[in-house]
Amino acid sequence: MTTLTAVAAPFGRDLDACFARIDGLLTDARERGVHLLALPEATLGGYLADLGEHGVERVLPRHAQPPALDLDGPEIARLARMAGDTVVTAGFCESDGASRYNTVVAVTGDGVLGVHRKVHQPLGESNSYAAGDSFRAFDSPVGRLGMLICYDKAFPEAARTLALDGAEIIVCVSAWPAARTAASPDLAEDRWTHRFDLFDRARALENQVVWVASNQSGTFGSLRFVSSAKVVGPGGEVLATTGVEPGTAIAEVDVPAVLAGARRAMAHLRDRRPETYGVPTGV
């Protein structure tokens, strides 16, 4: 059995405070025998304080942007040391020369296992980050793993690419906020909470994978996050969730067994007809 944990928690600009929160989550995870701990998008240094508008170019003030960290820098090395035998995924703002990326990394005490740069950028996020350009699964102590970031989950092709690359577990880390207009005072009734949850269940079901979704919680700048961290089985069933509160969603899963069971009669990846899926030019 593999114990999977998805986290809904607040992370801001203070890196020492971020690492202190991670340390507490890892201590609890070890006590519970957790093998995979999925932390949110922008775990190290927080998310953008304001998303802005799609197509409107503007430079956010320094305090509204997270610190840019190097993949081979001391912060990621510190995260790996803290992880030890646990697979930990965490988001951060990656510096790559002149460019900055919204990135998630998977680590253990042995170092970096895999990296994903967010491909799909909502609203004005492109003002602060360059876009990634690929989706790749990788081997890990908990099985073959794929990673996505937030808005990536809205695009079926992203998760499908990881599934076709052999991903058994897909971790999607997020800083997913509630609706900005006509927002519900009750996060459980918010339409963006509904979309977040629906995407998680649909992506798990259509690819018949185990889905682990983490998210920021609380508020940051102008954003109010929906939490709703969860573990979803390959039939689209929610195995554990935090709901709209901060916390941890923990599930014990026999990953090979549940994947084999889900795919025994109707195997979605096997039964694809890719030769029929082309679309007319310009659509």
XYZ file of C-alpha atoms in Angstrom:
283
model
C 0.000 0.000 0.000
C 1.126 3.538 -0.756
C 0.068 6.357 1.547
C -0.618 9.539 -0.411
C -1.179 12.958 1.134
C -2.445 16.137 -0.518
C -1.984 19.390 1.388
C -4.161 22.488 1.576
C -2.144 25.138 3.418
C -1.086 28.799 3.143
C 2.418 29.698 1.987
C 3.700 33.243 1.651
C 6.871 35.239 0.943
C 8.818 34.378 4.109
C 10.932 31.378 3.124
C 11.849 30.530 6.718
C 8.143 30.404 7.574
C 7.527 28.237 4.497
C 10.189 25.746 5.560
C 8.867 25.725 9.120
C 5.410 24.801 7.815
C 6.898 22.113 5.566
C 8.818 20.701 8.538
C 5.597 20.408 10.538
C 3.778 18.736 7.642
C 6.649 16.290 7.122
C 6.765 15.428 10.828
C 3.069 14.607 10.752
C 3.482 12.716 7.475
C 6.226 10.494 8.880
C 4.118 9.685 11.918
C 1.370 8.553 9.546
C 3.702 6.541 7.289
C 3.168 8.807 4.277
C 5.100 7.935 1.105
C 4.100 10.930 -1.059
C 3.457 14.441 0.280
C 2.034 16.848 -2.308
C 2.510 20.492 -1.313
C 0.838 23.342 -3.234
C 1.865 25.496 -6.149
C 4.176 28.294 -4.954
C 5.044 26.525 -1.693
C 8.427 28.277 -1.546
C 7.809 32.002 -1.521
C 4.096 32.191 -2.204
C 2.049 32.916 -5.313
C 1.316 36.153 -7.159
C -0.575 38.709 -5.108
C -2.677 39.694 -8.123
C -3.392 37.783 -11.347
C -4.341 40.770 -13.451
C -6.223 40.384 -16.732
C -5.675 38.197 -19.769
C -3.972 40.101 -22.594
C -3.162 43.124 -20.433
C 0.597 43.556 -20.090
C 1.900 45.022 -16.854
C 4.805 44.512 -14.489
C 3.814 43.636 -10.937
C 5.648 45.449 -8.127
C 8.386 43.418 -6.467
C 6.343 42.614 -3.338
C 3.620 41.108 -5.533
C 6.002 38.550 -7.063
C 7.617 35.548 -5.378
C 11.394 35.225 -5.017
C 13.073 33.498 -7.958
C 15.003 30.385 -6.902
C 17.491 28.216 -8.781
C 16.648 24.557 -9.294
C 20.160 23.672 -8.134
C 20.174 26.317 -5.402
C 20.201 25.977 -1.612
C 16.419 26.105 -1.166
C 15.687 23.030 -3.298
C 18.646 21.233 -1.722
C 17.183 22.051 1.703
C 13.784 20.715 0.652
C 15.402 17.469 -0.523
C 17.257 17.012 2.755
C 14.051 17.557 4.670
C 12.168 15.073 2.491
C 14.393 12.141 3.375
C 12.637 8.916 2.348
C 9.378 10.728 1.518
C 8.609 11.848 -2.033
C 7.754 15.548 -1.739
C 6.361 17.725 -4.511
C 6.406 21.507 -4.091
C 5.920 24.541 -6.282
C 8.272 27.525 -6.549
C 9.269 30.357 -8.859
C 12.237 29.037 -10.840
C 14.991 31.317 -12.108
C 16.574 30.251 -15.389
C 18.850 33.042 -16.492
C 16.655 35.870 -17.756
C 13.415 33.860 -17.471
C 11.218 32.914 -14.528
C 8.981 29.839 -14.526
C 6.127 28.628 -12.354
C 7.649 25.253 -11.493
C 6.955 22.156 -9.418
C 9.735 19.836 -8.297
C 9.635 16.306 -6.884
C 12.414 15.431 -4.440
C 13.603 12.887 -1.933
C 16.729 12.907 0.164
C 18.546 11.578 -2.903
C 17.820 14.806 -4.795
C 15.558 15.945 -7.615
C 13.394 13.235 -9.206
C 11.411 15.334 -11.680
C 10.544 18.892 -12.683
C 7.565 20.452 -14.465
C 7.201 24.025 -15.659
C 3.614 25.241 -15.886
C 2.499 25.290 -19.508
C -0.969 26.885 -19.391
C -1.162 30.385 -17.947
C -4.438 31.925 -16.726
C -5.383 35.586 -16.883
C -2.256 37.769 -16.509
C 0.146 35.118 -15.226
C 2.247 35.431 -18.387
C 3.308 38.883 -17.151
C 5.341 37.177 -14.440
C 6.321 33.772 -15.839
C 7.548 32.234 -19.062
C 5.552 29.169 -20.144
C 6.810 25.602 -19.989
C 6.662 23.498 -23.129
C 6.382 19.807 -22.238
C 4.823 17.100 -20.087
C 6.946 14.136 -18.985
C 6.413 11.329 -16.484
C 9.302 9.985 -14.424
C 10.068 7.066 -12.143
C 9.934 7.542 -8.379
C 9.849 5.429 -5.206
C 6.021 5.564 -5.300
C 5.754 4.521 -8.952
C 5.762 6.363 -12.245
C 4.760 9.938 -11.498
C 3.524 12.895 -13.531
C 3.100 16.499 -12.387
C 0.889 19.399 -13.447
C 0.343 22.891 -12.101
C -3.106 24.396 -11.500
C -4.572 25.607 -14.835
C -2.797 22.737 -16.616
C -5.567 20.493 -15.259
C -8.169 22.303 -17.383
C -6.619 20.842 -20.540
C -7.289 17.120 -21.066
C -4.289 16.805 -23.365
C -1.897 17.602 -20.497
C -2.949 14.770 -18.192
C -3.432 12.425 -21.154
C 0.158 13.025 -22.267
C 1.391 12.037 -18.813
C -0.838 8.956 -18.749
C 0.428 7.865 -22.163
C 3.952 8.316 -20.812
C 3.117 5.733 -18.178
C 2.156 7.921 -15.226
C 0.349 5.880 -12.575
C -0.026 8.822 -10.190
C -0.510 12.405 -11.324
C 0.127 15.188 -8.821
C -1.473 18.519 -9.633
C -0.279 21.340 -7.373
C -2.358 24.524 -7.345
C -2.894 28.049 -6.125
C -6.508 27.915 -7.296
C -8.623 30.855 -6.125
C -12.328 31.347 -5.732
C -14.225 33.252 -8.407
C -13.281 36.911 -8.733
C -16.767 38.001 -9.827
C -20.087 36.854 -8.375
C -18.086 34.999 -5.738
C -19.982 32.972 -3.160
C -19.353 33.790 0.512
C -19.429 30.014 1.058
C -16.372 28.508 -0.643
C -18.150 25.162 -0.890
C -20.722 26.819 -3.159
C -18.259 28.831 -5.236
C -18.284 28.027 -8.938
C -14.493 27.924 -9.117
C -14.421 25.388 -6.283
C -16.856 23.314 -8.316
C -14.598 23.531 -11.374
C -11.499 22.620 -9.370
C -13.183 19.499 -7.998
C -14.731 18.527 -11.320
C -11.416 18.742 -13.176
C -9.742 16.545 -10.544
C -12.347 13.804 -10.814
C -12.614 13.957 -14.607
C -8.849 13.821 -15.202
C -8.518 10.813 -12.884
C -11.422 8.959 -14.487
C -10.659 9.610 -18.142
C -7.029 8.525 -17.724
C -7.690 5.869 -15.066
C -4.887 7.119 -12.847
C -4.565 8.015 -9.183
C -4.831 11.802 -8.875
C -3.358 13.832 -6.018
C -4.393 17.503 -5.898
C -2.883 20.026 -3.490
C -3.825 23.690 -3.163
C -3.066 26.874 -1.312
C -5.531 27.863 1.413
C -6.513 31.130 3.026
C -5.957 34.473 1.305
C -2.967 36.111 -0.332
C -3.072 39.585 -1.850
C -6.366 39.837 -3.725
C -6.842 36.053 -3.936
C -8.916 33.716 -1.758
C -7.993 30.066 -2.294
C -10.487 27.195 -2.287
C -8.315 24.557 -0.505
C -10.048 21.287 -1.555
C -6.915 19.144 -1.525
C -7.808 15.580 -2.379
C -6.819 12.095 -3.508
C -8.950 10.660 -6.324
C -9.052 7.038 -7.476
C -8.951 5.919 -11.111
C -12.737 5.623 -11.190
C -13.142 9.289 -10.315
C -14.053 8.531 -6.698
C -12.754 10.944 -4.047
C -10.790 8.850 -1.565
C -9.916 11.718 0.784
C -10.434 15.478 0.797
C -9.888 18.498 3.015
C -13.019 20.147 1.670
C -12.712 23.934 1.659
C -10.642 23.976 4.856
C -6.865 23.805 5.282
C -5.543 20.397 6.208
C -4.290 17.146 4.726
C -6.160 14.573 2.674
C -4.637 11.142 3.283
C -5.431 7.883 1.491
C -3.812 4.457 1.463
C -3.880 3.108 -2.083
C -2.676 -0.131 -3.637
C -1.811 1.701 -6.833
C -1.084 -1.262 -9.156
C -4.207 -3.080 -7.950
C -6.608 -0.153 -8.342
C -5.231 0.689 -11.781
C -5.556 -2.930 -12.924
C -9.104 -3.081 -11.580
C -10.150 0.157 -13.254
C -8.671 -0.846 -16.604
C -9.749 -4.493 -16.636
C -12.968 -4.168 -18.656
C -12.814 -0.726 -20.234
C -9.260 0.533 -20.570
C -9.453 4.112 -21.779
C -5.836 4.349 -22.884
C -5.966 1.001 -24.670
C -9.250 1.739 -26.435
C -8.226 5.104 -27.864
C -8.667 5.747 -31.616
C -6.077 8.476 -32.196
C -6.419 8.260 -35.978
C -9.905 9.760 -35.643
C -9.057 12.679 -33.375
C -7.702 15.242 -35.816
C -9.445 18.602 -36.090
C -9.791 20.800 -39.188
C -7.089 23.403 -39.678
C -7.894 26.636 -37.900
C -10.231 25.171 -35.257
